[in-house]
PDB file of C-alpha atoms in Angstrom:
ATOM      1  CA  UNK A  20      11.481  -0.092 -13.721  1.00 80.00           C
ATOM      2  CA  UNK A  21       8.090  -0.348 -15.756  1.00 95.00           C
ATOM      3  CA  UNK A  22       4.775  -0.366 -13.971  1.00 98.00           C
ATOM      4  CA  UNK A  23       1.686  -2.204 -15.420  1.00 98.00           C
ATOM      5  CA  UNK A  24      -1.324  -3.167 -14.197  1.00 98.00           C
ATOM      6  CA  UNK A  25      -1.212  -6.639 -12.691  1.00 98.00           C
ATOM      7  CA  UNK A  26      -2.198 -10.265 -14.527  1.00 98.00           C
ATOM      8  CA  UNK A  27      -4.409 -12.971 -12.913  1.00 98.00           C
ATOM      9  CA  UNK A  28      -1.516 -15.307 -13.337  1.00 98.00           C
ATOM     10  CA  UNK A  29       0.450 -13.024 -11.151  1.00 98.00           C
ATOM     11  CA  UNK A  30      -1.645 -13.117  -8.155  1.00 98.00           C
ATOM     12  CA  UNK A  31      -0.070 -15.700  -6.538  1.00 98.00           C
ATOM     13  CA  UNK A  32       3.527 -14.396  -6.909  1.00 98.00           C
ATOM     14  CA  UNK A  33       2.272 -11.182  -5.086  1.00 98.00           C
ATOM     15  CA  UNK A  34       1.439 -13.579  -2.475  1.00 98.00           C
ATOM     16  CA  UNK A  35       5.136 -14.785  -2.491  1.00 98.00           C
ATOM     17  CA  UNK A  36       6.550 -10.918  -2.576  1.00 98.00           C
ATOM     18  CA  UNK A  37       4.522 -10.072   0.457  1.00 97.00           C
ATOM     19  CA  UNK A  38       6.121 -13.530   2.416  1.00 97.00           C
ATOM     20  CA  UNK A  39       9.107 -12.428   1.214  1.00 97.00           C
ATOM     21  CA  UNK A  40       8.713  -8.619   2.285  1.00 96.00           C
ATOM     22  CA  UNK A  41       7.603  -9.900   5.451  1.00 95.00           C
ATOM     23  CA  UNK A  42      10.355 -11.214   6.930  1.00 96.00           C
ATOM     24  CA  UNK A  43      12.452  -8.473   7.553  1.00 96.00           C
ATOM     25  CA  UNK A  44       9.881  -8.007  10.439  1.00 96.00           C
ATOM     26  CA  UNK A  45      11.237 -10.773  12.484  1.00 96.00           C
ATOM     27  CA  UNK A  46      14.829  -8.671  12.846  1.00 95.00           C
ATOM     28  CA  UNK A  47      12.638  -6.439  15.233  1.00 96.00           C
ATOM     29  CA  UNK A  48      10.899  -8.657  17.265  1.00 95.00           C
ATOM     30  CA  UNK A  49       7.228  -8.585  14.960  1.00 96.00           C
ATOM     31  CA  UNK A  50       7.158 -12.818  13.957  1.00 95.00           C
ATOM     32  CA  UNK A  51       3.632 -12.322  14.265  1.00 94.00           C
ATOM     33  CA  UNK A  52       3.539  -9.832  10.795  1.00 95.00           C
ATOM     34  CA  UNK A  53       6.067 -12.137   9.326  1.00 95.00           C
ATOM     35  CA  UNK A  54       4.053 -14.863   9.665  1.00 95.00           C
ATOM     36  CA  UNK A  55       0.500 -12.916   9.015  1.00 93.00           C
ATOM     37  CA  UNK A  56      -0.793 -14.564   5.677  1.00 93.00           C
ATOM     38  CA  UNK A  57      -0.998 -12.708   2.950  1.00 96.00           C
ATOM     39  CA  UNK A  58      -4.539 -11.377   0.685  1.00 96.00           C
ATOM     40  CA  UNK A  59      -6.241 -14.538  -0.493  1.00 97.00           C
ATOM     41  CA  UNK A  60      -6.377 -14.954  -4.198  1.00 98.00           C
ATOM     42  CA  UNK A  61     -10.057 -14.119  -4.923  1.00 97.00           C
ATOM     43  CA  UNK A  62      -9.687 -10.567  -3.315  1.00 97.00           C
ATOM     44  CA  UNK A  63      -6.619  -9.686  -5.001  1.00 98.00           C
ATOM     45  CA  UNK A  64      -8.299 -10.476  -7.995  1.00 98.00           C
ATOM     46  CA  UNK A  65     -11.309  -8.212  -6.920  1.00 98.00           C
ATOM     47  CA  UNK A  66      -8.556  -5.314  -6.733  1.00 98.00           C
ATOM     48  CA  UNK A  67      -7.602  -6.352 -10.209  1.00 98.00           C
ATOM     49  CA  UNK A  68     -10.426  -6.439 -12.008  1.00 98.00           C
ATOM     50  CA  UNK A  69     -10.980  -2.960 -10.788  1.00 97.00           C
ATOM     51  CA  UNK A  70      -7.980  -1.506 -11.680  1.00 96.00           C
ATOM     52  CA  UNK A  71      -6.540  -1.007  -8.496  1.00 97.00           C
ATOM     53  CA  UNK A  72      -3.379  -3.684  -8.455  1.00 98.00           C
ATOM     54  CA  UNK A  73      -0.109  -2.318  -9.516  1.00 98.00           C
ATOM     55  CA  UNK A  74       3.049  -4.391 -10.377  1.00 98.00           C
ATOM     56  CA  UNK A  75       6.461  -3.289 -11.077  1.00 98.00           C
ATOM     57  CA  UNK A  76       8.467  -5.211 -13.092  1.00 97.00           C
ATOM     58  CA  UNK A  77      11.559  -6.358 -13.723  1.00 96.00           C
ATOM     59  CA  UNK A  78      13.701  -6.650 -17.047  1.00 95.00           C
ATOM     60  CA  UNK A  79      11.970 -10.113 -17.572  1.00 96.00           C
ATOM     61  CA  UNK A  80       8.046  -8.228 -16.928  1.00 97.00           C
ATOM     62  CA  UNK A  81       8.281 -10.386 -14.182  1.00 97.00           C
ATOM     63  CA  UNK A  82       7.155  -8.298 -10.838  1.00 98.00           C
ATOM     64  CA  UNK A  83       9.228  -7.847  -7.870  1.00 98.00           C
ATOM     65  CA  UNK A  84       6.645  -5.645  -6.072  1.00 98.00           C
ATOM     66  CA  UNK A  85       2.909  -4.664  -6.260  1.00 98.00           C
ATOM     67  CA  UNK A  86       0.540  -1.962  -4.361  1.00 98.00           C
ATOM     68  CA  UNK A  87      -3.300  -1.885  -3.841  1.00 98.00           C
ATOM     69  CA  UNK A  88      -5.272   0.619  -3.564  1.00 98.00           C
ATOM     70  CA  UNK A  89      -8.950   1.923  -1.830  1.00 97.00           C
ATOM     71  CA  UNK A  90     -10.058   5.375  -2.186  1.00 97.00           C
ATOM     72  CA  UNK A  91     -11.540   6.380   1.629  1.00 97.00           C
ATOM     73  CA  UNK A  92     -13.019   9.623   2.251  1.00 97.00           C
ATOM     74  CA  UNK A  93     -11.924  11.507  -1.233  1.00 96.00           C
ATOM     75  CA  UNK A  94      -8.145   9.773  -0.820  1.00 98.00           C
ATOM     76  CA  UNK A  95      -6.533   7.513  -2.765  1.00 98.00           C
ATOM     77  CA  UNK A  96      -5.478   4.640   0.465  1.00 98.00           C
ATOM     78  CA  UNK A  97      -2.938   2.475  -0.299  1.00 98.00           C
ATOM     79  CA  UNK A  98      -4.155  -0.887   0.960  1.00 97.00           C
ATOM     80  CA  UNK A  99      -0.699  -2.438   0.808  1.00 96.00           C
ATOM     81  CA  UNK A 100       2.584  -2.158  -1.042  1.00 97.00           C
ATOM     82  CA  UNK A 101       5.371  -4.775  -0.944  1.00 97.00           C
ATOM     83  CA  UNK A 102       8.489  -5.145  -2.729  1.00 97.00           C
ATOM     84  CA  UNK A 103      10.638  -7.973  -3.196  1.00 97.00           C
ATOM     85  CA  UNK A 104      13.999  -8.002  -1.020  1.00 95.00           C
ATOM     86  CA  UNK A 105      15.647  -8.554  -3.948  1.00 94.00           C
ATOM     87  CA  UNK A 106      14.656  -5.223  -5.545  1.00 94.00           C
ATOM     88  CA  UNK A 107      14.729  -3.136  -2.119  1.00 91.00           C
ATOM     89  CA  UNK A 108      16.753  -0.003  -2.177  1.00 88.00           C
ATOM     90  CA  UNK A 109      15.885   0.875  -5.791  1.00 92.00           C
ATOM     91  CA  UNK A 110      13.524   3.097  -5.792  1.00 94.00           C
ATOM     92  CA  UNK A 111      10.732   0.318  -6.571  1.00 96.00           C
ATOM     93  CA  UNK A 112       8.336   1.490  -3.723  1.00 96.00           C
ATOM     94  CA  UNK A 113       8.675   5.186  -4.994  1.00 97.00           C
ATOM     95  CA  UNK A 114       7.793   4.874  -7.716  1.00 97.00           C
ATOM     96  CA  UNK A 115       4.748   2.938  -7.136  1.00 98.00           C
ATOM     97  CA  UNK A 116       3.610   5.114  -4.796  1.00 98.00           C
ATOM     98  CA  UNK A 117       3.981   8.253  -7.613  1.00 97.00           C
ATOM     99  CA  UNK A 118       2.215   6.095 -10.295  1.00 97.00           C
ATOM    100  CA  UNK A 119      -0.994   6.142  -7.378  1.00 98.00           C
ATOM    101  CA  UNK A 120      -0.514   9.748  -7.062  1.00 97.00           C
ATOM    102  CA  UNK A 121      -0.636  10.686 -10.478  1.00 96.00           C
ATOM    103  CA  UNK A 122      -3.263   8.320 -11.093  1.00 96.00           C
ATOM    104  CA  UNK A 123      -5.432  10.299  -8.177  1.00 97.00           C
ATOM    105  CA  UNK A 124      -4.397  13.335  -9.109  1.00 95.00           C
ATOM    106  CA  UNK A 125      -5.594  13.109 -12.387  1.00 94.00           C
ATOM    107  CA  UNK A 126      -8.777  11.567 -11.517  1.00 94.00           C
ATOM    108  CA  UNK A 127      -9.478  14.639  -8.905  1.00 95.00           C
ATOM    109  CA  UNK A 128      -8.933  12.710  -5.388  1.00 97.00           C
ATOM    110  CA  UNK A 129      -7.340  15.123  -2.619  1.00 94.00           C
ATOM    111  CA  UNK A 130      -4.339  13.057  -1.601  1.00 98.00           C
ATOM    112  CA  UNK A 131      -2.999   9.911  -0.773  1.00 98.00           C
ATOM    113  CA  UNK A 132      -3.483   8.046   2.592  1.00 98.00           C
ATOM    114  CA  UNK A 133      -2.227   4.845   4.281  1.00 98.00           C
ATOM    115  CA  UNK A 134      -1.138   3.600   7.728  1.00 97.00           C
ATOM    116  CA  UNK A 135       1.630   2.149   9.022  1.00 97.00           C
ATOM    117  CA  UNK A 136       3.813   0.974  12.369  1.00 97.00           C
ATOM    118  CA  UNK A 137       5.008   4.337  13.310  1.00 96.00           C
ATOM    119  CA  UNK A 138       9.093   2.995  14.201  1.00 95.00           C
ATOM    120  CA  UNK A 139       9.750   0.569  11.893  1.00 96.00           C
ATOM    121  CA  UNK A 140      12.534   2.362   9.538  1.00 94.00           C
ATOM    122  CA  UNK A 141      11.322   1.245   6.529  1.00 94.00           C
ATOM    123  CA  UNK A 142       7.625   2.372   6.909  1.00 96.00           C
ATOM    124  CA  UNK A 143       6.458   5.673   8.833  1.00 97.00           C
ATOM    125  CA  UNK A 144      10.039   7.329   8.086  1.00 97.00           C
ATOM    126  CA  UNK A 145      10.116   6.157   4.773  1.00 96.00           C
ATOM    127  CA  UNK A 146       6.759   7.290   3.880  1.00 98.00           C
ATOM    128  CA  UNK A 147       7.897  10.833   5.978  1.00 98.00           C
ATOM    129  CA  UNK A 148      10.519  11.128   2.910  1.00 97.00           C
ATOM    130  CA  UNK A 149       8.156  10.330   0.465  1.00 97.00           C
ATOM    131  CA  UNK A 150       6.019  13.468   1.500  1.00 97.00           C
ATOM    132  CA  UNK A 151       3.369  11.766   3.784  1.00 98.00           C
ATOM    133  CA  UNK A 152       2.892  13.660   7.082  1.00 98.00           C
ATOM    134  CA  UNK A 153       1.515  12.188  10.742  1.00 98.00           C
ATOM    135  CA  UNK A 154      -2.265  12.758  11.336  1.00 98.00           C
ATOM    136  CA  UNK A 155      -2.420  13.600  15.302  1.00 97.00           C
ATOM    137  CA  UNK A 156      -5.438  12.057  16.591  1.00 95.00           C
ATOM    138  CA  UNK A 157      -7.282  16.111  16.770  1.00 96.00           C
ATOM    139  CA  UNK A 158      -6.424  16.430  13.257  1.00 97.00           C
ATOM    140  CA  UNK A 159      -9.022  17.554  10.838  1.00 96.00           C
ATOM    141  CA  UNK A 160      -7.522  15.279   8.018  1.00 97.00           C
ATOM    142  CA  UNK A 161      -7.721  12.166  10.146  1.00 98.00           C
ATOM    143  CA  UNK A 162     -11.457  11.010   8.943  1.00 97.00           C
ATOM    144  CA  UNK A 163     -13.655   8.492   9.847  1.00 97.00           C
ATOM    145  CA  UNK A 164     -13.244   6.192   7.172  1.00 97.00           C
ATOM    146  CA  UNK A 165      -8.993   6.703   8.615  1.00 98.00           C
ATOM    147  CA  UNK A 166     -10.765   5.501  12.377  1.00 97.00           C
ATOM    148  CA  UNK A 167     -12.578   2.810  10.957  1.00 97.00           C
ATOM    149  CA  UNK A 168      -9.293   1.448   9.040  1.00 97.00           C
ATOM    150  CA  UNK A 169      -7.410   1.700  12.328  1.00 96.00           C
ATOM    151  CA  UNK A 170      -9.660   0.342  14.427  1.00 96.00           C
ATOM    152  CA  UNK A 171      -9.982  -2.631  12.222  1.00 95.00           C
ATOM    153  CA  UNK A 172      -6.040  -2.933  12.261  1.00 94.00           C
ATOM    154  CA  UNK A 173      -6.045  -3.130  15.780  1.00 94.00           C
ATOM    155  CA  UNK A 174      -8.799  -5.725  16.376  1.00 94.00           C
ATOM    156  CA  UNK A 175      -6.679  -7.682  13.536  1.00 91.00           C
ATOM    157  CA  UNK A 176      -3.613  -7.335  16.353  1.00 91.00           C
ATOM    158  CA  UNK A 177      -1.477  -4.381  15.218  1.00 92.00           C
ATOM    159  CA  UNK A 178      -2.237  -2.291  18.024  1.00 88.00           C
ATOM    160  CA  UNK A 179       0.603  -4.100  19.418  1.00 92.00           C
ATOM    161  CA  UNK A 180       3.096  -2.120  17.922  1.00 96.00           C
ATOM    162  CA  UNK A 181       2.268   2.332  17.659  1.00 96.00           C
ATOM    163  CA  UNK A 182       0.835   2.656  14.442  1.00 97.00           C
ATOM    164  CA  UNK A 183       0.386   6.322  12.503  1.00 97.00           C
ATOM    165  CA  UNK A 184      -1.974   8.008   9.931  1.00 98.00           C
ATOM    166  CA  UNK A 185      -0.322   9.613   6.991  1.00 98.00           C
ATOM    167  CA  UNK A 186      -1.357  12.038   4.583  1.00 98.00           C
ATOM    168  CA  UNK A 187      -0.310  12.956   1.372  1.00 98.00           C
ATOM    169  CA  UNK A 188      -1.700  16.071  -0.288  1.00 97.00           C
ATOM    170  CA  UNK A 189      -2.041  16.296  -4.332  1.00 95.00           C
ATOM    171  CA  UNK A 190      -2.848  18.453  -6.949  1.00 79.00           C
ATOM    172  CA  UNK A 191      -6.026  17.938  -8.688  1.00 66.00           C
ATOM    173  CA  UNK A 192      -5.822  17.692 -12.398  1.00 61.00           C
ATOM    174  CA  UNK A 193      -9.028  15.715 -13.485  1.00 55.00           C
ATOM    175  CA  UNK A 194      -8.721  13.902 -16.506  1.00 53.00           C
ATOM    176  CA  UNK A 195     -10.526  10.590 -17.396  1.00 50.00           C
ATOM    177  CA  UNK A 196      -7.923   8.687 -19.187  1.00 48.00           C
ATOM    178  CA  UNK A 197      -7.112   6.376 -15.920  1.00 51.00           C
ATOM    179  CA  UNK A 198      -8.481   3.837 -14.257  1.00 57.00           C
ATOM    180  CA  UNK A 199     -11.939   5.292 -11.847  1.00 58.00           C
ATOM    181  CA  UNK A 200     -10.015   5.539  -8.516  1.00 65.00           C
ATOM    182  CA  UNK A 201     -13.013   7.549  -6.990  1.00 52.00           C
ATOM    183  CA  UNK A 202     -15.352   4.374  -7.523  1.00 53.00           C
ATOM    184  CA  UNK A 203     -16.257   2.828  -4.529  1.00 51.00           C
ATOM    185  CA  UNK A 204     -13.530  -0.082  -3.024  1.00 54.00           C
ATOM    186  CA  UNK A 205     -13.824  -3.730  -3.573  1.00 49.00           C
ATOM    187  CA  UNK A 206     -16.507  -5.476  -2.082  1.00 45.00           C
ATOM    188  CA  UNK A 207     -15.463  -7.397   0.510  1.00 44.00           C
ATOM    189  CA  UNK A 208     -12.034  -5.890   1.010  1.00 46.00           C
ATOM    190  CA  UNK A 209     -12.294  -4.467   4.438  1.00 45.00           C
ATOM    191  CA  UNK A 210      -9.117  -3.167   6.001  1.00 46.00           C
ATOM    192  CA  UNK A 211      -7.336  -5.723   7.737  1.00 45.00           C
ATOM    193  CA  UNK A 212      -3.601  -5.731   6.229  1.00 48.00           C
ATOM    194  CA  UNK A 213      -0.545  -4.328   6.917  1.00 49.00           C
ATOM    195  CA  UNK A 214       0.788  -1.420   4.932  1.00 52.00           C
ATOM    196  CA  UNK A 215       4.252  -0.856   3.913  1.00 50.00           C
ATOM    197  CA  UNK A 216       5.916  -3.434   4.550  1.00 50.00           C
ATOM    198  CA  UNK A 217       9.787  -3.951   3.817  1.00 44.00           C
ATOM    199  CA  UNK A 218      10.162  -1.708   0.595  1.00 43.00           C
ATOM    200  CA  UNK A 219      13.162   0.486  -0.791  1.00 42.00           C
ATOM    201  CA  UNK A 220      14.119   3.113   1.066  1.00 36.00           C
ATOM    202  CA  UNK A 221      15.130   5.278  -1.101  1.00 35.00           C
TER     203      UNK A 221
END
C-alpha cells in the first residue's frame, strides 16, 4: 500500500470514503454519524495545500483511505482518518497513522493525538493497539487545545456517545525534509469531525 500526498481531483472521492466508512456506525445504533456530512471541498483543499492530507492508494493510485492532520499543543492531531470498507482489515489505517508519526517525529512534535468514541471496536481499542493511551480528565497530557477540541465535538453532538483523549508519544528526530507539521492548522478548520471512523483493525 503506497501513501502520497493527496490530489485536488481526489477531494471529492475522500468525501465518498468517509460516506462509505460511515456506515458501519448504523450497526450500533449511531445513524446520526452515518449520516453526519462529510469536510466540504474547500477545507479539504485547505489541508492539502498545506501538506496535511494523506491518501493511500491502491494498485490503480486510486485511494481507498485518507487522514488529516492539525498539530495542537506541540502534537501532531489527527483530524480524521477513514478507510474504505473495501480495504478494511489491511493494515491501511496503520499505516497511515505511522506515515503521521514519522512525519512528526522527524519534524520534532512530541506525539500524536486524536479523539475518538471510547466503545466503538474499531476506534478507542483500535487506536489502544496502535500505541495511543487514554488521557483521564486530571492528566497532565490532556491540554487545552485537547478541551477545546472536545468541547467543540460535543456542541457538534458527540457527547452523545463517551468519547476519549489519546496520546501517542514519539521520538524526536528533527529533520526538515517533510512537510512543516509544526505550522499553525488551517484557517478555518476548527474541530468539528469525527475521528476514526470504520478503519482496519489490524
Amino acid at each position: 500500500m503506497r501513501i502520497r500526498a493527496a490530489a485536488p481531483a481526489e477531494l471529492p472521492l475522500l468525501q465518498d470514503i468517509e460516506r462509505a466508512a460511515g456506515e458501519p456506525f448504523r450497526a450500533l445504533g449511531m445513524a446520526a454519524i452515518a449520516d453526519d456530512d462529510p469536510l466540504p471541498l474547500d477545507v479539504l483543499e485547505t489541508y492539502r495545500r498545506a501538506g496535511r492530507a494523506w491518501v493511500a492508494v491502491d494498485a490503480a493510485d486510486r485511494p481507498v483511505a485518507y487522514l488529516l492532520t492539525d498539530t495542537v499543543d506541540g502534537a501532531a492531531h489527527i483530524e480524521q482518518v477513514s478507510v474504505h470498507p473495501d480495504a478494511a482489515r489491511r493494515g491501511v489505517g496503520r499505516a497511515l497513522i505511522e506515515h503521521l508519526a514519522a512525519a512528526a517525529g522527524e519534524q520534532g512534535l512530541a506525539a500524536l493525538t486524536l479523539t475518538t468514541f471510547a466503545e466503538v471496536p474499531w476506534n478507542a481499542p483500535y487506536y489502544a493497539r496502535l500505541g495511543f493511551r487514554p488521557l483521564a480528565d486530571s492528566d497532565p497530557a490532556l491540554t487545552e487545545g485537547l478541551r477545546a477540541i472536545s468541547r467543540a465535538e460535543a456542541a457538534h453532538g458527540l457527547s452523545l456517545w463517551p468519547r476519549v483523549c489519546m496520546r501517542r508519544e514519539l521520538v524526536r528526530e528533527p529533520r526538515q525534509s517533510l512537510p512543516d507539521l509544526a505550522s499553525p492548522a488551517p484557517p478555518g478548520t476548527a474541530p468539528r469531525r469525527v475521528v476514526g471512523k470504520p478503519k482496519d483493525v489490524q
